Coordinates of C-alpha atoms in Angstrom, one line a residue:
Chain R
X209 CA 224.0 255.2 -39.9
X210 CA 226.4 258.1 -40.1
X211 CA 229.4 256.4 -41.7
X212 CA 230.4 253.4 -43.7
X213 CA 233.0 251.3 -42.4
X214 CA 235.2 248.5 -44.4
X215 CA 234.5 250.4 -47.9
X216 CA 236.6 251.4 -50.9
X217 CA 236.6 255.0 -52.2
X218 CA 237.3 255.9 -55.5
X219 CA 239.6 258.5 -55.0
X220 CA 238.7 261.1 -58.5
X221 CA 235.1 262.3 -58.1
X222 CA 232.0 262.2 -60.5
X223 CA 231.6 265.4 -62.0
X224 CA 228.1 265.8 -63.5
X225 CA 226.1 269.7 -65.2
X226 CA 229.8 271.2 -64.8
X227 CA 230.7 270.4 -61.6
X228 CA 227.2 271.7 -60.0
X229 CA 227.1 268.1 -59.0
X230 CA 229.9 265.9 -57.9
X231 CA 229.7 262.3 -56.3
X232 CA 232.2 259.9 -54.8
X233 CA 231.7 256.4 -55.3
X234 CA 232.3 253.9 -52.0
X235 CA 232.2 250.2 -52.7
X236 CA 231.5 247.4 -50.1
X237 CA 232.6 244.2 -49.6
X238 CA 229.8 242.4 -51.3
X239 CA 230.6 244.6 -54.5
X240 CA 227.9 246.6 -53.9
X241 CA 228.1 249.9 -54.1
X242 CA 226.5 253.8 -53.0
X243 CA 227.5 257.5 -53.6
X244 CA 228.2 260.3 -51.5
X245 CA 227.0 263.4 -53.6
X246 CA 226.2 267.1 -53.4
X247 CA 224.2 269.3 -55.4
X248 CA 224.7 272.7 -56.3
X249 CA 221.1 275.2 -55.6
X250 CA 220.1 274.3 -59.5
X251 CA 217.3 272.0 -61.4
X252 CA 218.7 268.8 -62.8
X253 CA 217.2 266.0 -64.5
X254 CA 218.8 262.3 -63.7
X255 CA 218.2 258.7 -65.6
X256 CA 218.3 255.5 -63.6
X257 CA 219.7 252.2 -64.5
X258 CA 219.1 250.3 -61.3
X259 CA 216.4 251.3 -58.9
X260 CA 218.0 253.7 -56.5
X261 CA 217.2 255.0 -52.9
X262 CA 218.3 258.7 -52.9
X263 CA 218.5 260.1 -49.3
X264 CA 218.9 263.2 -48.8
X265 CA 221.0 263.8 -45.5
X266 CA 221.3 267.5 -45.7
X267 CA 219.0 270.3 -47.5
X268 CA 216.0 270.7 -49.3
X269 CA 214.9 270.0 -52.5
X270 CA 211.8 269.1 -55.0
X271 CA 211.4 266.1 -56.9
X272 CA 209.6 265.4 -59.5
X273 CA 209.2 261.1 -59.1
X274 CA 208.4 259.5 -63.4
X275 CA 204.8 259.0 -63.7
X276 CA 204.0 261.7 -61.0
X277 CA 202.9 266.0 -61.9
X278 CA 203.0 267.0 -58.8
X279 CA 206.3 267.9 -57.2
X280 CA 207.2 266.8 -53.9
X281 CA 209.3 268.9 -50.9
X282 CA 212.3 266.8 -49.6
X283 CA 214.2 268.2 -46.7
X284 CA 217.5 266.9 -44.9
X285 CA 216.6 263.3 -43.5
X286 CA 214.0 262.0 -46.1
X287 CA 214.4 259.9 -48.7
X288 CA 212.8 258.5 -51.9
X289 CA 212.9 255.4 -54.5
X290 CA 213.2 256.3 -58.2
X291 CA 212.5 253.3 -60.3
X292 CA 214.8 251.3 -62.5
X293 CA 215.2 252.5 -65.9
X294 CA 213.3 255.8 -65.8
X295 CA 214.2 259.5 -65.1
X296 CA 213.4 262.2 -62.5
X297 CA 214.0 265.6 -61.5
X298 CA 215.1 267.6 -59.0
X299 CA 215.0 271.2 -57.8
X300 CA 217.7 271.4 -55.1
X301 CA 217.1 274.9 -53.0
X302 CA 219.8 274.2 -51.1
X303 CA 223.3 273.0 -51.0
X304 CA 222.1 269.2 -51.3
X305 CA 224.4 266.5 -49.6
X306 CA 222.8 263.1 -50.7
X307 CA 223.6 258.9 -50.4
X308 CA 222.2 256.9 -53.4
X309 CA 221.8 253.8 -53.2
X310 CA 221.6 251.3 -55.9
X311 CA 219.4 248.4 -55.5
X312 CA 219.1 245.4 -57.7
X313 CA 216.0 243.5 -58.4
Chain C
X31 CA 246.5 255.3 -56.0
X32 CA 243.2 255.3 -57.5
X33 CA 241.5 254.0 -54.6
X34 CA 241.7 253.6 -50.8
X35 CA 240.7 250.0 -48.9
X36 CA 239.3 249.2 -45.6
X37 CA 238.5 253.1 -45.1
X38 CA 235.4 254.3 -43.0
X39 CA 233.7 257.5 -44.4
X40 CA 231.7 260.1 -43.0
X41 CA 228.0 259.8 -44.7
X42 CA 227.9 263.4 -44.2
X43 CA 229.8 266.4 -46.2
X44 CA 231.7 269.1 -44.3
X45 CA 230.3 272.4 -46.4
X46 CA 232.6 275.3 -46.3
X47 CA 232.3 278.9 -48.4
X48 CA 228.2 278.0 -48.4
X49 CA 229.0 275.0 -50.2
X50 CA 231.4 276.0 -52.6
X51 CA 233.9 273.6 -51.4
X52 CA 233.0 270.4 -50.0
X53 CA 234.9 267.2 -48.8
X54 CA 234.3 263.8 -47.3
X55 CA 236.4 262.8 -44.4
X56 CA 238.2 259.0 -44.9
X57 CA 239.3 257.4 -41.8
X58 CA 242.3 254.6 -41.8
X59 CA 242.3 251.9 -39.4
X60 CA 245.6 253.1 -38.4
X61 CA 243.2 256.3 -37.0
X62 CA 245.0 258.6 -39.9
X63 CA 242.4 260.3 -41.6
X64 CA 242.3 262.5 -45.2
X65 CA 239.5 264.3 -46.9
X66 CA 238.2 264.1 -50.5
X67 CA 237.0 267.3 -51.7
X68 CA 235.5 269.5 -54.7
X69 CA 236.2 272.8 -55.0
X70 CA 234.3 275.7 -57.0
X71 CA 235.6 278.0 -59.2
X72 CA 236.4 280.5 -56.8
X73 CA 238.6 282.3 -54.7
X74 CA 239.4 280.8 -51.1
X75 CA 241.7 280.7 -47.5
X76 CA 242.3 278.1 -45.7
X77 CA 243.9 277.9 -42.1
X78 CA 246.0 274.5 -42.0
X79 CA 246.5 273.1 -37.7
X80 CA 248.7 270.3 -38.8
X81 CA 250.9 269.8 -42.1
X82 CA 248.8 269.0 -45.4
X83 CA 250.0 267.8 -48.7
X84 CA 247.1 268.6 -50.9
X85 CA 246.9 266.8 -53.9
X86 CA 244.8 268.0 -56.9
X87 CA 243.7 264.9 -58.1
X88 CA 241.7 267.5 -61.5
X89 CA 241.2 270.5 -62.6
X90 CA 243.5 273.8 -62.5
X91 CA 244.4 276.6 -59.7
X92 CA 246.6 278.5 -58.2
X93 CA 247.9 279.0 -54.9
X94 CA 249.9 281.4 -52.6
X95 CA 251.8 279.8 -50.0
X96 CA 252.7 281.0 -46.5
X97 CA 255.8 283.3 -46.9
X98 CA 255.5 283.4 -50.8
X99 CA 254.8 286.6 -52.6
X100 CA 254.2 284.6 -55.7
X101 CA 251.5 282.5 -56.9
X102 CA 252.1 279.1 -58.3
X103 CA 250.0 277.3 -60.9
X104 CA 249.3 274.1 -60.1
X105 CA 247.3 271.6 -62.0
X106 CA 245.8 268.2 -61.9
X107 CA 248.1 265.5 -60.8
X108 CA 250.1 267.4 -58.8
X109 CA 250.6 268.6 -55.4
X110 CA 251.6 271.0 -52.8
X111 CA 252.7 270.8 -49.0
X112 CA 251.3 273.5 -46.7
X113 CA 253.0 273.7 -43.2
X114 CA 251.1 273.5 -39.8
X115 CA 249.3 276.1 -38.6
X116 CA 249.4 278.0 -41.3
X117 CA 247.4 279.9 -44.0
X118 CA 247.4 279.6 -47.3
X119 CA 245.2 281.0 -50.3
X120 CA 244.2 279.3 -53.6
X121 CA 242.5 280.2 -56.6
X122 CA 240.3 277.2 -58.4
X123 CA 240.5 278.0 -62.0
X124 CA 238.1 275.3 -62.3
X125 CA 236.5 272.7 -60.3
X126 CA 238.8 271.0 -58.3
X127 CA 238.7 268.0 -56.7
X128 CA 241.1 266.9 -54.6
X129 CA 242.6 264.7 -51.8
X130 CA 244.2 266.1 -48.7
X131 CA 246.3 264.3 -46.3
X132 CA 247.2 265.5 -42.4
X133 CA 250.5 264.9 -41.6
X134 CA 251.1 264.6 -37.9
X135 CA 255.0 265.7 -37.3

């Protein structure tokens, strides 16, 4: 899917670590709801509320998954759930341009 | 507005300045389209083809406008009209995030 159609933006972005990450949140008609981010090259550590679905659709990055030592390579394309309620990290190498989505259980 | 309705966005960012500024295009059912952007502290030009109003919906700069020797501070909330095909320069004091609209004439 390379756009969203029938959605609300929110037109003032998130800013998150000073700006080095900014997201823009688009809602659907069901009241559900993703953002559109990108990362600045950086390490930053994120808490969940809701289990989430973070692709990545352009650039490369490590993730560090909760529960997990080992760090994994993403690259533009991939994708990876991140539990409810927990935290992981991220090591984007890149200029990251990402879609979360939030999924409730 | 804080918002826009029954818009289709582009899932991915355009990057410009190796990611230093960033913006999401929105597309109207009409066909009319804006982009939602961040900006970077940081010093950049941009070439306009049709007219713009740029809105800063945050954060502080300043800009030189075609045919202006002087630069104007502008800050979020505010906005400025650029003139088709056309250059104009602008300094992000800090980030910036902000909504531009093409204006067919």
């Amino acid at each position: 899917m390379t756009e969203f159609t029938n959605v609300t933006i929110t037109k003032a972005a998130n800013v998150y670590f000073d700006g080095k990450v900014t997201s823009r949140k688009i809602t659907f008609t069901d009241g559900s709801f993703k953002t559109l981010g990108i990362m600045m090259p950086g390490d930053y550590k994120f808490g969940t509320a809701e289990k989430e679905l973070m692709e990545i659709t352009g650039g490369d990055c490590e993730i560090l998954l909760p529960g997990s030592s080992e760090w994994q390579t993403i690259q533009g394309g991939e994708s990876f759930y991140v539990p409810a309620n927990s935290e992981f990290e991220i090591k984007a190498k890149t200029i990251v341009d990402y879609c979360c989505n939030y999924i409730s259980e």
